[in-house]
Tab-separated table of C-alpha atoms in Angstrom:
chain	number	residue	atom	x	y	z
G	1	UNK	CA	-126.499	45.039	8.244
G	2	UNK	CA	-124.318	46.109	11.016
G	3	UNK	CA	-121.591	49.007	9.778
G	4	UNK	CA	-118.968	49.464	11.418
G	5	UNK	CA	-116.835	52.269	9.803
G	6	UNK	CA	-117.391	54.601	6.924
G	7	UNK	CA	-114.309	56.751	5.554
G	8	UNK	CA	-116.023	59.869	4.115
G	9	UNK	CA	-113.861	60.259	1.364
G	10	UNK	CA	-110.908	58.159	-0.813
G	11	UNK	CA	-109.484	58.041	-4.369
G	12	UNK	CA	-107.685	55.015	-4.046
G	13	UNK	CA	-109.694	52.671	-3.216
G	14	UNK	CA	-112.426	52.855	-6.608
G	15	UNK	CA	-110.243	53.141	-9.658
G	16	UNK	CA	-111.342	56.651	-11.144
G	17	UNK	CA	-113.986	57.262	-8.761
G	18	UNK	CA	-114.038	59.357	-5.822
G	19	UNK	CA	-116.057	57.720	-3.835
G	20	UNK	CA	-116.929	56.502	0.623
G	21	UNK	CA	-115.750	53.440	2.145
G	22	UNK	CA	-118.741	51.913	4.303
G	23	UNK	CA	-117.245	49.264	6.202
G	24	UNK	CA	-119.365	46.273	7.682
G	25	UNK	CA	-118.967	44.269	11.154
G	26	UNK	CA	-118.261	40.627	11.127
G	27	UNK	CA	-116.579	37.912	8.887
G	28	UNK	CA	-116.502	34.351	7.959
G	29	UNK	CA	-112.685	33.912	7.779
G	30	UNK	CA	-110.144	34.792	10.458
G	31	UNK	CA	-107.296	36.156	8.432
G	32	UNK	CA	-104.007	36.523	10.560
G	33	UNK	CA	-102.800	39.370	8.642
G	34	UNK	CA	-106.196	41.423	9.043
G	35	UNK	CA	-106.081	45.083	9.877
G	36	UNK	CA	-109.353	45.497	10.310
G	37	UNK	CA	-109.552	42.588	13.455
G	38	UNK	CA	-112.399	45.289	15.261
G	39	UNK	CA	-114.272	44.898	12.590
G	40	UNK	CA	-114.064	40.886	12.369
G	41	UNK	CA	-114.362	40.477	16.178
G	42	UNK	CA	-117.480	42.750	16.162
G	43	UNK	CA	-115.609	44.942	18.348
G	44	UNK	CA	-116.131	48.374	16.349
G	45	UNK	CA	-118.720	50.813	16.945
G	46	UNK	CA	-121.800	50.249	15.497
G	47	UNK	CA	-122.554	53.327	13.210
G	48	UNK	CA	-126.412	53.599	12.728
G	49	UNK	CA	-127.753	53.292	8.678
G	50	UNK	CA	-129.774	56.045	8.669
G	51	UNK	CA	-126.418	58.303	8.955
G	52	UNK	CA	-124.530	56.875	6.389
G	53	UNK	CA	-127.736	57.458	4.385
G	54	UNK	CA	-128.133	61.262	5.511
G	55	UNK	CA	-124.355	61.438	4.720
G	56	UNK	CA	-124.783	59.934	1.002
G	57	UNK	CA	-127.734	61.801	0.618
G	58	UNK	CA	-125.502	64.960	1.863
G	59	UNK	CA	-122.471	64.087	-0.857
G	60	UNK	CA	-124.454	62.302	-3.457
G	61	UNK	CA	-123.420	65.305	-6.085
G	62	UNK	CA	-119.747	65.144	-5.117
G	63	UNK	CA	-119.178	61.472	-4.788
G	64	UNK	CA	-118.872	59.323	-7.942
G	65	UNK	CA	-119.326	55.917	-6.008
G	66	UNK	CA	-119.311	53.707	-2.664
G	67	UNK	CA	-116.915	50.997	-1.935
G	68	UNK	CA	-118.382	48.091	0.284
G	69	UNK	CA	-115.654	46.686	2.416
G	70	UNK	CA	-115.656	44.846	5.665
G	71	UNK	CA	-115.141	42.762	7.428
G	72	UNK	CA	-117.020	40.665	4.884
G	73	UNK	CA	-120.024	42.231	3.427
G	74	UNK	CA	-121.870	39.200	1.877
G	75	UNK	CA	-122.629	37.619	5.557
G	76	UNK	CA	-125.412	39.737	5.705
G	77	UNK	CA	-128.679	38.914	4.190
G	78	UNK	CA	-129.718	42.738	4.183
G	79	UNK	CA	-126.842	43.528	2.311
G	80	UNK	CA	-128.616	43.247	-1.192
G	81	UNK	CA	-131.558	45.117	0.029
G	82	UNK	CA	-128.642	48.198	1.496
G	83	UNK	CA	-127.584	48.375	-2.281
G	84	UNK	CA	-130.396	48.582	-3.676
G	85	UNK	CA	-130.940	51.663	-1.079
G	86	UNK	CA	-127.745	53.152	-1.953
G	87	UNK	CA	-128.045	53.143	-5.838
G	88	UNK	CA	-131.299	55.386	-5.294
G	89	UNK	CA	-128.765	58.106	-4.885
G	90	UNK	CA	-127.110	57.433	-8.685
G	91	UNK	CA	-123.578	56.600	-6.921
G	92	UNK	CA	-121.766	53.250	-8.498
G	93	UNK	CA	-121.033	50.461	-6.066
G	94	UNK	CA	-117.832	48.816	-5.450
G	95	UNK	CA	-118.159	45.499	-3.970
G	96	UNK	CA	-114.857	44.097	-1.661
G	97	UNK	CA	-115.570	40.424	-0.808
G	98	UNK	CA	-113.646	37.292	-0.133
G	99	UNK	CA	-115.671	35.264	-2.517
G	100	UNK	CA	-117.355	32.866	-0.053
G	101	UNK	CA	-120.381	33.219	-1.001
G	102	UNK	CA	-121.426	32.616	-4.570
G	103	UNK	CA	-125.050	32.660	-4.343
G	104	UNK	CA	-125.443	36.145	-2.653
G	105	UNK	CA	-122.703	37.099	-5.516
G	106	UNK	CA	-124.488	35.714	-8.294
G	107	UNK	CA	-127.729	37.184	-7.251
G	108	UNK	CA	-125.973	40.834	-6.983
G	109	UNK	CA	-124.501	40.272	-10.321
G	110	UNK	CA	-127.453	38.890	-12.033
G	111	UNK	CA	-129.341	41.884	-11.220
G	112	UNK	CA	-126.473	44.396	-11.832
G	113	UNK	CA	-126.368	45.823	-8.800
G	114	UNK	CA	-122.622	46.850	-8.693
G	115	UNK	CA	-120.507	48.264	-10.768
G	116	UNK	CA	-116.978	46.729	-9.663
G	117	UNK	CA	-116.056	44.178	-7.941
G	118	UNK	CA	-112.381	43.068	-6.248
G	119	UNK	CA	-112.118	39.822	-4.570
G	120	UNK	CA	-109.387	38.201	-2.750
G	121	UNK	CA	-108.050	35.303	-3.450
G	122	UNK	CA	-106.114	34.621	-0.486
G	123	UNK	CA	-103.352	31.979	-1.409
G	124	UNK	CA	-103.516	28.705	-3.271
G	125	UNK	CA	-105.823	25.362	-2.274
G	126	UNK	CA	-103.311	24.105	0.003
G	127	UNK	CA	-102.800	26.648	1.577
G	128	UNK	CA	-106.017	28.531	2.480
G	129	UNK	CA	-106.582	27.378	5.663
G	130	UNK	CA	-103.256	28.413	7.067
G	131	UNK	CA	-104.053	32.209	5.633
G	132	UNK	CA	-107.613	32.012	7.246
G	133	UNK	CA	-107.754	30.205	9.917
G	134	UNK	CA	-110.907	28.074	9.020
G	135	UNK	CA	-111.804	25.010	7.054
G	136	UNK	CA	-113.781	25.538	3.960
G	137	UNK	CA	-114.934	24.683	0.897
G	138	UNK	CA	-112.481	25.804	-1.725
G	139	UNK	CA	-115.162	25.041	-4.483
G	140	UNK	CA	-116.976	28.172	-3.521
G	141	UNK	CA	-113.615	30.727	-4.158
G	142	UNK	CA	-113.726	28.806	-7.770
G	143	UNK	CA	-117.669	29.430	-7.911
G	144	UNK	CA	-116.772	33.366	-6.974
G	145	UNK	CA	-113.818	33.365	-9.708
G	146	UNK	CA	-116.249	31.929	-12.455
G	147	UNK	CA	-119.574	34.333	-11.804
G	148	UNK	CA	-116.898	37.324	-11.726
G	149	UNK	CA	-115.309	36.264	-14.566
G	150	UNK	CA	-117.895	35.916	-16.843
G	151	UNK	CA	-120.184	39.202	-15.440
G	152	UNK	CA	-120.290	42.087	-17.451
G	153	UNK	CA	-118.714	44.561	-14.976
G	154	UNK	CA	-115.043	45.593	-13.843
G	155	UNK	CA	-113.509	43.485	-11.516
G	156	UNK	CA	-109.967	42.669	-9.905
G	157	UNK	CA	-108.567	39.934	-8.016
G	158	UNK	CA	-106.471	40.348	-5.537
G	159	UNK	CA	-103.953	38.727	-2.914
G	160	UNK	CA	-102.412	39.844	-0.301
G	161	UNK	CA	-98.539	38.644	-0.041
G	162	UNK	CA	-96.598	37.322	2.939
G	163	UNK	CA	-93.475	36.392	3.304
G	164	UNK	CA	-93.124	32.437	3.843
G	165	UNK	CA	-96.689	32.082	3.145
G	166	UNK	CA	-96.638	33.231	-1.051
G	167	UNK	CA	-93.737	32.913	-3.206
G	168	UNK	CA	-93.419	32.948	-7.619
G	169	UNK	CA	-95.048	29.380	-7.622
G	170	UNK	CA	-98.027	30.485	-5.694
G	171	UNK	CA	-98.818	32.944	-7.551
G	172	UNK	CA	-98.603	31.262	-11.012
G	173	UNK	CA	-100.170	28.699	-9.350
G	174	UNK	CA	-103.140	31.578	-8.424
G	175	UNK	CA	-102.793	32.764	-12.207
G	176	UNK	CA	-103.955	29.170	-13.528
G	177	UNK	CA	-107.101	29.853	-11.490
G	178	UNK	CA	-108.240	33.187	-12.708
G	179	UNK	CA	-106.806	32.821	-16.266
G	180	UNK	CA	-106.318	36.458	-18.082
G	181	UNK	CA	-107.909	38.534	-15.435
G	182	UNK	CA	-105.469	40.996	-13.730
G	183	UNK	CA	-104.186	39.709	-10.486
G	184	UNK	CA	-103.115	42.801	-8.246
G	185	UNK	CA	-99.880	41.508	-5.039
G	186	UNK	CA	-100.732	44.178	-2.534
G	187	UNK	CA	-97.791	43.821	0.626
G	188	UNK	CA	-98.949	42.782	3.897
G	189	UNK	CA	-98.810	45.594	5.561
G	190	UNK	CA	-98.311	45.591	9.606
G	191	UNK	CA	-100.482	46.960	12.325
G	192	UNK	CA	-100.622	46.998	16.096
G	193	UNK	CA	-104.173	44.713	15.158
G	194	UNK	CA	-102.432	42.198	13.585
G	195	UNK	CA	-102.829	39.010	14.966
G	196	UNK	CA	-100.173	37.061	13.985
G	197	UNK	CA	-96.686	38.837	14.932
G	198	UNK	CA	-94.693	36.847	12.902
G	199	UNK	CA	-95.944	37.717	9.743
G	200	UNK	CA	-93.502	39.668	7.813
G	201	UNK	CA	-93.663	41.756	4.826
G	202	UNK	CA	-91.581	41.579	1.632
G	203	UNK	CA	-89.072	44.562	1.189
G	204	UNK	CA	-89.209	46.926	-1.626
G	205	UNK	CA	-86.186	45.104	-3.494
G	206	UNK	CA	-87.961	41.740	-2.518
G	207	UNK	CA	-91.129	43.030	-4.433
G	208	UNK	CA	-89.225	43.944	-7.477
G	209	UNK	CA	-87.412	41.317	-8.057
G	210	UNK	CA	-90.698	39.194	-7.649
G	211	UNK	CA	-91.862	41.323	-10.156
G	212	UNK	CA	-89.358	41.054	-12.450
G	213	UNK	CA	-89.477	37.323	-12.372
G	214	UNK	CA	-93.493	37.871	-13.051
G	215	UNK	CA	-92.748	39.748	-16.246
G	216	UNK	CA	-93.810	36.946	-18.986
G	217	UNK	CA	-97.429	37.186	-16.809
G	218	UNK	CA	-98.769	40.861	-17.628
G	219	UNK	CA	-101.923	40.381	-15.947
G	220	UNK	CA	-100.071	40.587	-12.673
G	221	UNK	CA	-99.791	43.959	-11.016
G	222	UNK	CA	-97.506	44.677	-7.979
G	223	UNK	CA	-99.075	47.510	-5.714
G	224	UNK	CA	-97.427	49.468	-2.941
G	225	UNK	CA	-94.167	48.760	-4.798
């Protein structure tokens, strides 16, 4: 599994955890809005196992967990047996994926080898391609939902809003697809990275009133408001 960041230390980013980010190289989707684009074009530093091991070895007393970001994670086949390396050290695993693929999820989950998991759910059916830049198979994001759903562990799903791409329809539209489970709006936020320039993010009055006019759906959570 090629890494390609690790932030020693976060308490955002595993609710009530305090806990590493260990970012991995590569992806199968081509996001516009990605701030991590180093990371997708395999243009990060590779940062060698064995010291993100010594490191979690190092910290295992003071860290409560490990978040597994990317990039996208599941496109590695070693990333089950990295897990299973990391949960020697008695730290819960956070697991950030986009979903797209259900049979390394199901096998993870199956064998409870995380402890949380938030996926994103990038925008509705019609829409996904212009969000990722790739043709897929939208079965497998509804494959994702359903093992998450009915696992035994915490989990969020998430979407990332855009201006002109996601609007109060979409995301009732997302709602029908993940039923009761919370459904976190994080802001596109813009980077230097970002590939497409004329992405824009909603303002902080834009957000609320979106919010506001989400209020009969309490499973919906606006961050970064």
């Amino acid at each position: 599994m090629k890494i390609g960041g690790l932030n020693k230390l976060t308490t955002q980013d595993f609710p009530e955890h305090l806990a590493c980010i260990i970012f991995t190289k590569g992806c199968n989707f081509n996001c516009s809005y990605c701030y991590n684009r180093d990371l997708v074009d395999n243009k990060a530093e590779t940062i060698d196992e064995d010291y993100v091991m010594a490191y979690l070895y190092k910290r295992r007393k003071i860290l409560d967990g490990v978040v597994i970001s990317g990039g996208e994670p599941t496109i590695w086949d070693d990333l089950i047996p990295f897990i299973k390396k990391v949960k020697e050290f008695k730290l819960d695993i956070k697991l950030d994926t986009n979903g797209y693929n259900p049979t390394m999820l199901k096998e993870i989950l199956d064998n409870n080898l995380v402890d949380y998991i938030a996926m994103d759910i990038k925008a509705i059916p019609d829409k996904y391609m212009k969000v990722i830049n790739k043709k897929i198979d939208f079965n497998k994001i509804l494959e994702s939902i359903d093992l998450i759903k009915k696992s035994n562990i915490k989990y969020e799903f998430r979407t990332t809003i855009m201006k002109g791409v996601h609007d109060k329809k979409d995301i009732i539209k997302i709602l029908k697809l993940i039923g009761d489970s919370k459904l976190y709006l994080q802001n596109f936020q813009y980077t230097d990275v970002v590939k497409d320039k004329n992405i824009k993010s909603f303002s902080r009055d834009e957000l609320l009133k979106l919010k506001e006019e989400l209020k009969e759906y309490p499973n919906v959570i606006v961050r970064y408001v």
